[in-house]
Amino acid sequence: MAAAPLQPVPASGETSLSEEDRAGQAYFDRIIADDSRIEPKDWMPEAYRKTLTRQISQHAHSEIIGMQPEANWITRAPSLKRKSILMAKVQDEAGHGLYLYSAAETLGTPRDVLNQQLLDGKAKYSSIFNYPARSWADMGAIGWLVDGAAIANQVPLCRASFGPYGRAMVRICKEESFHQRQGFEILLELSHGTPAQKKMAQDAVDRFYAPALMMFGPPDDDSPNSKQSMAWNIKRFSNDELRQRFVGMIAEQVKVLGLTLPDPELRFDEETGKWIHMELDWQEFKDVIAGRGPCNAQRLARRREAHENGAWVREAARAYAQKTADKRKAGAA
Ligand SMILES: [Fe+2]
Ligand SMILES: [Fe+2]
C-alpha cells in the first residue's frame, strides 16, 4: 500500500494558492462551519465576494427602483394620513438602498460603480417593480404581498454569514414589517368599504399575487446558484421553501381581509405538509428580469433622470468635502 501523501493533492485551480490564501481559506471554512460571521477585512474566496457583491447590490437596486411604483401615488393618496404614511414608507425604501449600498461597498466595489451598472441597464433588480401600480388599492397589495414576500425572503438573511449584510437586514426587516401592516390595513379598509372599493382591492390582489410568488425566484430545480449560497450560509432556505412559507401566511391572512387569492389550485396538502399552488409563468419572469416587463424602460428612464437631477447635490457634497479637507490641512499646518 502506498504511503499517504503528506499534503493533500490540490484540486485543479488551487495550485496557485499562496500560503496566505491557504491560511485564509482555512479560517474562512472554520467561520462558516461554526456558523459565525465573515467581516469585510477577513480573507474570503473571490467567488464569495463576487456573489455577495452581486446579491447585495441587486438588493440595493431593488429598494431604490421599488420606490417608484409607490412614489407615483403619494400625490394621489386619499387622505393626509395615508399620504404621510406612504411618504414615510417610500423614504424607508431609500434608506434600505443606502444601508445595502454601504454593505456592498465594504466588499470593495465603490457605490458609483454599482450605481452605474444599474443606470447602464447591466444590473438586475427584483422583477416585481416592473409591474405598474394602477390604483390606490395597489398600495395595499404592494405593502401586503410585495413587502410581505420581502420579509419572508429577508428574515433568514439577518443570519447571513457576511456581517454587514446580516446587520443591515435586521433593521430593514423591522421596517418591512411596518410596510406590510400598512398595506394590509389599506386592503382591510377597502374590503370593508363600498362594493367599488372592495372590487378595487380584489383586483389589486389578483394582479400582484403571481408576481409576488415569483419574487422568491425560480423553482429549486432551476436555481443553480442556490446550493453554493446555502453552503456559504448566505441563503438559509431554498426558493421553494420560502415560497411555501409565504403562501401559508397569506392564505390565512386573506381570510381576515375578506378577499380571495386568485389561485383555484391553492390548498394545503396534509400528506406532504405542503401548500399546493398554481403553476407560475416562468417565461414571464425571465422576460421581466431580462428587461422586457411592462415598466422596465420607464423605471430605468426615471432612475436616470433622478440621477441627472441629483448631479448638483453630488457636486455640492464634493465641494464641501474638499473645503473641509482644506480647512483641516490648514489647521494642521
Ligand atoms: Fe425595503
Ligand atoms: Fe418595504
Short mmCIF file of C-alpha atoms and ligand atoms in Angstrom, two decimals:
data_model
loop_
_atom_site.label_atom_id
_atom_site.label_comp_id
_atom_site.label_asym_id
_atom_site.label_seq_id
_atom_site.Cartn_x
_atom_site.Cartn_y
_atom_site.Cartn_z
CA MET A 1 0.00 0.00 0.00
CA ALA A 2 1.46 3.36 -1.00
CA ALA A 3 2.19 5.84 1.76
CA ALA A 4 -0.41 8.56 2.09
CA PRO A 5 0.85 11.90 0.71
CA LEU A 6 1.84 14.35 3.41
CA GLN A 7 0.00 17.20 1.71
CA PRO A 8 -3.39 16.72 0.07
CA VAL A 9 -3.11 16.98 -3.70
CA PRO A 10 -4.62 20.35 -4.61
CA ALA A 11 -7.66 20.29 -6.83
CA SER A 12 -7.12 21.94 -10.20
CA GLY A 13 -7.23 25.70 -9.91
CA GLU A 14 -5.88 25.61 -6.37
CA THR A 15 -2.25 25.08 -7.34
CA SER A 16 -1.55 28.80 -7.32
CA LEU A 17 -2.84 29.32 -3.76
CA SER A 18 -0.24 31.13 -1.67
CA GLU A 19 0.50 30.25 1.93
CA GLU A 20 -1.60 33.25 2.99
CA ASP A 21 -4.54 32.17 0.83
CA ARG A 22 -4.39 28.67 2.27
CA ALA A 23 -4.50 30.05 5.80
CA GLY A 24 -7.28 32.44 4.79
CA GLN A 25 -9.32 29.65 3.25
CA ALA A 26 -8.88 27.52 6.38
CA TYR A 27 -10.05 30.45 8.53
CA PHE A 28 -13.00 31.11 6.23
CA ASP A 29 -14.02 27.43 6.25
CA ARG A 30 -13.89 27.38 10.05
CA ILE A 31 -16.04 30.52 10.36
CA ILE A 32 -18.62 29.04 8.01
CA ALA A 33 -18.57 25.68 9.80
CA ASP A 34 -19.09 27.48 13.15
CA ASP A 35 -21.98 29.45 11.60
CA SER A 36 -20.17 32.61 12.60
CA ARG A 37 -19.55 35.82 10.63
CA ILE A 38 -17.15 36.95 7.96
CA GLU A 39 -16.26 40.63 8.24
CA PRO A 40 -15.04 42.90 5.40
CA LYS A 41 -11.35 42.72 6.31
CA ASP A 42 -11.32 38.93 6.64
CA TRP A 43 -9.97 36.74 3.89
CA MET A 44 -12.75 35.40 1.68
CA PRO A 45 -12.85 33.40 -1.55
CA GLU A 46 -13.21 35.59 -4.63
CA ALA A 47 -16.39 33.74 -5.64
CA TYR A 48 -17.94 34.53 -2.23
CA ARG A 49 -17.04 38.22 -2.61
CA LYS A 50 -18.42 38.29 -6.15
CA THR A 51 -21.66 36.51 -5.24
CA LEU A 52 -22.30 38.84 -2.32
CA THR A 53 -21.43 41.99 -4.26
CA ARG A 54 -23.93 40.94 -6.91
CA GLN A 55 -26.63 39.92 -4.43
CA ILE A 56 -26.34 42.93 -2.12
CA SER A 57 -26.13 45.45 -4.98
CA GLN A 58 -29.13 43.86 -6.73
CA HIS A 59 -30.96 44.08 -3.45
CA ALA A 60 -30.00 47.77 -3.09
CA HIS A 61 -31.13 48.49 -6.67
CA SER A 62 -34.46 46.79 -5.91
CA GLU A 63 -35.05 49.06 -2.92
CA ILE A 64 -34.31 52.17 -4.95
CA ILE A 65 -36.30 51.18 -8.05
CA GLY A 66 -39.04 49.90 -5.73
CA MET A 67 -39.67 53.47 -4.60
CA GLN A 68 -41.13 54.34 -7.99
CA PRO A 69 -44.47 52.48 -8.17
CA GLU A 70 -45.47 53.88 -4.77
CA ALA A 71 -43.97 57.35 -5.14
CA ASN A 72 -46.30 57.63 -8.09
CA TRP A 73 -49.24 57.53 -5.66
CA ILE A 74 -48.04 59.97 -2.99
CA THR A 75 -49.80 62.94 -4.56
CA ARG A 76 -52.96 60.89 -5.09
CA ALA A 77 -53.21 59.30 -1.63
CA PRO A 78 -56.83 59.65 -0.43
CA SER A 79 -56.06 61.49 2.84
CA LEU A 80 -53.32 63.38 4.64
CA LYS A 81 -52.81 60.40 6.94
CA ARG A 82 -52.37 58.00 4.01
CA LYS A 83 -50.08 60.45 2.28
CA SER A 84 -47.75 60.79 5.27
CA ILE A 85 -47.65 57.01 5.84
CA LEU A 86 -46.85 56.37 2.19
CA MET A 87 -44.17 59.05 2.17
CA ALA A 88 -42.55 57.52 5.25
CA LYS A 89 -42.63 54.10 3.60
CA VAL A 90 -41.04 55.31 0.37
CA GLN A 91 -38.37 57.11 2.39
CA ASP A 92 -37.69 53.88 4.30
CA GLU A 93 -37.02 52.15 0.97
CA ALA A 94 -34.45 54.82 0.09
CA GLY A 95 -32.82 54.16 3.46
CA HIS A 96 -32.76 50.43 2.75
CA GLY A 97 -30.98 51.14 -0.51
CA LEU A 98 -28.39 53.22 1.33
CA TYR A 99 -27.68 50.60 4.03
CA LEU A 100 -27.30 47.99 1.32
CA TYR A 101 -25.03 50.04 -0.96
CA SER A 102 -22.89 50.69 2.13
CA ALA A 103 -22.77 46.97 2.93
CA ALA A 104 -21.91 46.16 -0.71
CA GLU A 105 -19.13 48.76 -0.72
CA THR A 106 -17.35 47.01 2.15
CA LEU A 107 -16.67 44.19 -0.33
CA GLY A 108 -14.50 46.53 -2.39
CA THR A 109 -16.67 47.86 -5.25
CA PRO A 110 -17.45 51.58 -4.88
CA ARG A 111 -21.04 52.72 -4.87
CA ASP A 112 -20.74 54.82 -8.02
CA VAL A 113 -19.62 51.72 -9.95
CA LEU A 114 -22.62 49.74 -8.67
CA ASN A 115 -24.95 52.61 -9.44
CA GLN A 116 -23.53 52.94 -12.94
CA GLN A 117 -24.28 49.25 -13.57
CA LEU A 118 -27.92 49.98 -12.75
CA LEU A 119 -28.04 53.11 -14.92
CA ASP A 120 -26.45 51.24 -17.83
CA GLY A 121 -29.13 48.55 -17.57
CA LYS A 122 -26.48 45.93 -16.79
CA ALA A 123 -27.58 45.20 -13.23
CA LYS A 124 -30.66 43.23 -12.29
CA TYR A 125 -33.23 44.13 -9.67
CA SER A 126 -36.38 42.49 -8.37
CA SER A 127 -38.81 41.67 -11.20
CA ILE A 128 -41.83 42.84 -9.20
CA PHE A 129 -41.04 46.54 -9.57
CA ASN A 130 -41.53 46.37 -13.31
CA TYR A 131 -45.27 45.94 -12.87
CA PRO A 132 -47.46 49.05 -12.88
CA ALA A 133 -49.31 50.37 -9.82
CA ARG A 134 -52.69 51.15 -11.34
CA SER A 135 -54.97 52.01 -8.43
CA TRP A 136 -54.84 53.18 -4.83
CA ALA A 137 -55.56 49.58 -3.79
CA ASP A 138 -52.25 48.61 -5.39
CA MET A 139 -50.56 50.44 -2.48
CA GLY A 140 -52.31 47.93 -0.24
CA ALA A 141 -51.41 44.92 -2.39
CA ILE A 142 -47.79 46.03 -2.71
CA GLY A 143 -47.44 46.52 1.04
CA TRP A 144 -49.19 43.28 1.94
CA LEU A 145 -47.85 40.99 -0.78
CA VAL A 146 -44.60 42.55 -2.03
CA ASP A 147 -43.26 43.72 1.31
CA GLY A 148 -44.66 40.50 2.80
CA ALA A 149 -42.66 38.40 0.33
CA ALA A 150 -39.64 40.60 1.02
CA ILE A 151 -39.95 39.83 4.75
CA ALA A 152 -40.20 36.08 4.14
CA ASN A 153 -37.08 36.33 1.98
CA GLN A 154 -35.14 38.66 4.21
CA VAL A 155 -35.72 37.46 7.77
CA PRO A 156 -33.39 34.47 7.19
CA LEU A 157 -30.86 36.88 5.64
CA CYS A 158 -30.46 38.51 9.07
CA ARG A 159 -28.30 35.45 9.78
CA ALA A 160 -26.29 35.73 6.54
CA SER A 161 -22.63 34.87 7.07
CA PHE A 162 -21.42 38.25 5.82
CA GLY A 163 -21.62 40.60 8.83
CA PRO A 164 -22.56 43.94 7.19
CA TYR A 165 -25.33 42.29 5.13
CA GLY A 166 -26.86 40.47 8.09
CA ARG A 167 -26.78 43.57 10.28
CA ALA A 168 -28.35 45.75 7.56
CA MET A 169 -31.13 43.18 7.21
CA VAL A 170 -32.06 43.34 10.89
CA ARG A 171 -33.10 46.97 10.64
CA ILE A 172 -34.60 46.57 7.18
CA CYS A 173 -36.83 43.72 8.36
CA LYS A 174 -38.21 45.79 11.23
CA GLU A 175 -39.24 48.47 8.76
CA GLU A 176 -40.59 45.96 6.24
CA SER A 177 -42.89 44.64 8.90
CA PHE A 178 -44.40 48.12 9.27
CA HIS A 179 -44.72 48.28 5.48
CA GLN A 180 -46.61 45.03 5.35
CA ARG A 181 -49.03 46.11 8.07
CA GLN A 182 -49.78 49.41 6.38
CA GLY A 183 -50.53 47.54 3.14
CA PHE A 184 -52.74 45.05 4.95
CA GLU A 185 -54.61 47.88 6.64
CA ILE A 186 -55.25 49.69 3.34
CA LEU A 187 -56.76 46.49 1.90
CA LEU A 188 -58.75 45.79 5.06
CA GLU A 189 -60.33 49.21 4.95
CA LEU A 190 -61.11 48.97 1.23
CA SER A 191 -62.54 45.47 1.51
CA HIS A 192 -64.93 46.73 4.21
CA GLY A 193 -65.81 49.85 2.26
CA THR A 194 -68.15 50.30 -0.69
CA PRO A 195 -68.62 47.49 -3.25
CA ALA A 196 -66.45 49.52 -5.69
CA GLN A 197 -63.67 49.78 -3.09
CA LYS A 198 -63.85 46.06 -2.34
CA LYS A 199 -63.67 45.31 -6.06
CA MET A 200 -60.63 47.58 -6.40
CA ALA A 201 -58.91 45.74 -3.51
CA GLN A 202 -59.65 42.33 -5.04
CA ASP A 203 -58.41 43.47 -8.44
CA ALA A 204 -55.10 44.63 -6.92
CA VAL A 205 -54.61 41.31 -5.11
CA ASP A 206 -55.46 39.45 -8.33
CA ARG A 207 -52.75 41.30 -10.24
CA PHE A 208 -50.00 41.13 -7.61
CA TYR A 209 -50.45 37.53 -6.38
CA ALA A 210 -48.47 35.67 -9.07
CA PRO A 211 -45.70 38.27 -9.47
CA ALA A 212 -45.28 38.26 -5.65
CA LEU A 213 -44.89 34.46 -5.64
CA MET A 214 -42.24 34.80 -8.33
CA MET A 215 -40.21 37.12 -6.10
CA PHE A 216 -38.67 34.05 -4.46
CA GLY A 217 -37.00 33.15 -7.73
CA PRO A 218 -37.28 30.10 -9.96
CA PRO A 219 -38.14 26.63 -8.60
CA ASP A 220 -35.30 24.85 -6.80
CA ASP A 221 -34.56 22.57 -9.78
CA ASP A 222 -33.93 25.63 -11.89
CA SER A 223 -31.89 27.65 -9.40
CA PRO A 224 -28.29 26.51 -9.89
CA ASN A 225 -26.59 29.07 -7.60
CA SER A 226 -28.77 28.43 -4.55
CA LYS A 227 -26.78 25.40 -3.41
CA GLN A 228 -23.50 27.30 -3.17
CA SER A 229 -25.20 30.23 -1.41
CA MET A 230 -26.63 27.81 1.14
CA ALA A 231 -23.23 26.16 1.65
CA TRP A 232 -21.79 29.63 2.40
CA ASN A 233 -24.59 30.37 4.90
CA ILE A 234 -25.79 33.31 2.84
CA LYS A 235 -29.09 31.70 1.97
CA ARG A 236 -30.77 29.56 4.66
CA PHE A 237 -33.80 28.21 2.83
CA SER A 238 -34.42 27.30 -0.78
CA ASN A 239 -36.62 29.39 -3.08
CA ASP A 240 -39.44 26.84 -2.89
CA GLU A 241 -39.23 26.58 0.90
CA LEU A 242 -39.54 30.35 1.25
CA ARG A 243 -42.40 30.47 -1.26
CA GLN A 244 -44.16 27.78 0.78
CA ARG A 245 -43.90 29.82 3.97
CA PHE A 246 -45.22 32.88 2.25
CA VAL A 247 -48.17 31.11 0.65
CA GLY A 248 -49.10 29.62 4.03
CA MET A 249 -49.01 33.04 5.62
CA ILE A 250 -51.13 34.88 3.04
CA ALA A 251 -53.61 32.02 2.67
CA GLU A 252 -54.64 32.71 6.27
CA GLN A 253 -54.40 36.49 6.18
CA VAL A 254 -56.58 36.79 3.08
CA LYS A 255 -59.49 35.35 5.07
CA VAL A 256 -59.22 38.21 7.57
CA LEU A 257 -59.21 40.64 4.67
CA GLY A 258 -62.41 39.14 3.34
CA LEU A 259 -60.78 38.77 -0.08
CA THR A 260 -59.62 35.75 -2.09
CA LEU A 261 -56.38 34.70 -3.72
CA PRO A 262 -56.68 34.21 -7.49
CA ASP A 263 -55.49 30.61 -7.32
CA PRO A 264 -58.01 27.83 -7.95
CA GLU A 265 -55.40 25.19 -7.11
CA LEU A 266 -54.46 26.60 -3.73
CA ARG A 267 -54.78 24.04 -0.93
CA PHE A 268 -52.79 22.58 1.94
CA ASP A 269 -51.78 19.00 1.27
CA GLU A 270 -51.97 17.20 4.64
CA GLU A 271 -49.94 14.24 3.34
CA THR A 272 -46.86 16.20 2.29
CA GLY A 273 -47.41 19.09 4.69
CA LYS A 274 -47.05 21.44 1.74
CA TRP A 275 -49.08 24.14 0.08
CA ILE A 276 -50.07 23.40 -3.48
CA HIS A 277 -50.36 26.49 -5.62
CA MET A 278 -50.91 27.16 -9.29
CA GLU A 279 -48.18 26.85 -11.90
CA LEU A 280 -46.36 30.15 -12.28
CA ASP A 281 -45.43 31.60 -15.65
CA TRP A 282 -41.63 31.37 -15.50
CA GLN A 283 -41.29 32.63 -19.05
CA GLU A 284 -42.92 35.86 -17.95
CA PHE A 285 -40.48 36.02 -15.01
CA LYS A 286 -37.48 35.56 -17.33
CA ASP A 287 -38.80 38.21 -19.71
CA VAL A 288 -39.31 40.75 -16.93
CA ILE A 289 -35.85 40.06 -15.47
CA ALA A 290 -34.34 40.41 -18.96
CA GLY A 291 -35.83 43.89 -19.29
CA ARG A 292 -39.00 43.09 -21.22
CA GLY A 293 -41.54 43.66 -18.44
CA PRO A 294 -44.37 46.19 -18.63
CA CYS A 295 -42.44 49.03 -16.92
CA ASN A 296 -38.71 48.21 -17.24
CA ALA A 297 -37.93 51.01 -19.69
CA GLN A 298 -39.96 53.54 -17.73
CA ARG A 299 -38.32 52.59 -14.40
CA LEU A 300 -34.79 52.92 -15.77
CA ALA A 301 -35.55 56.16 -17.59
CA ARG A 302 -36.93 57.63 -14.36
CA ARG A 303 -33.86 56.44 -12.41
CA ARG A 304 -31.51 58.03 -14.95
CA GLU A 305 -33.47 61.26 -14.82
CA ALA A 306 -33.34 61.29 -10.99
CA HIS A 307 -29.59 60.63 -11.13
CA GLU A 308 -29.05 63.54 -13.52
CA ASN A 309 -31.24 65.82 -11.42
CA GLY A 310 -29.11 64.94 -8.40
CA ALA A 311 -25.84 65.99 -10.06
CA TRP A 312 -25.78 69.33 -8.22
CA VAL A 313 -26.13 67.55 -4.86
CA ARG A 314 -23.13 65.32 -5.59
CA GLU A 315 -21.17 68.33 -6.79
CA ALA A 316 -22.03 70.30 -3.65
CA ALA A 317 -21.08 67.33 -1.43
CA ARG A 318 -17.73 67.03 -3.21
CA ALA A 319 -17.04 70.76 -2.85
CA TYR A 320 -17.96 70.63 0.84
CA ALA A 321 -15.71 67.62 1.44
CA GLN A 322 -12.86 69.43 -0.32
CA LYS A 323 -13.40 72.60 1.70
CA THR A 324 -13.45 70.61 4.96
CA ALA A 325 -10.27 68.74 4.00
CA ASP A 326 -8.52 72.01 3.04
CA LYS A 327 -9.53 73.61 6.33
CA ARG A 328 -8.24 70.62 8.26
CA LYS A 329 -4.97 70.74 6.36
CA ALA A 330 -4.60 74.47 7.01
CA GLY A 331 -5.34 73.90 10.72
CA ALA A 332 -2.71 71.14 10.97
CA ALA A 333 -0.04 73.26 9.21
FE FE B 1 -37.31 47.79 1.64
FE FE B 2 -40.64 47.78 2.13
#
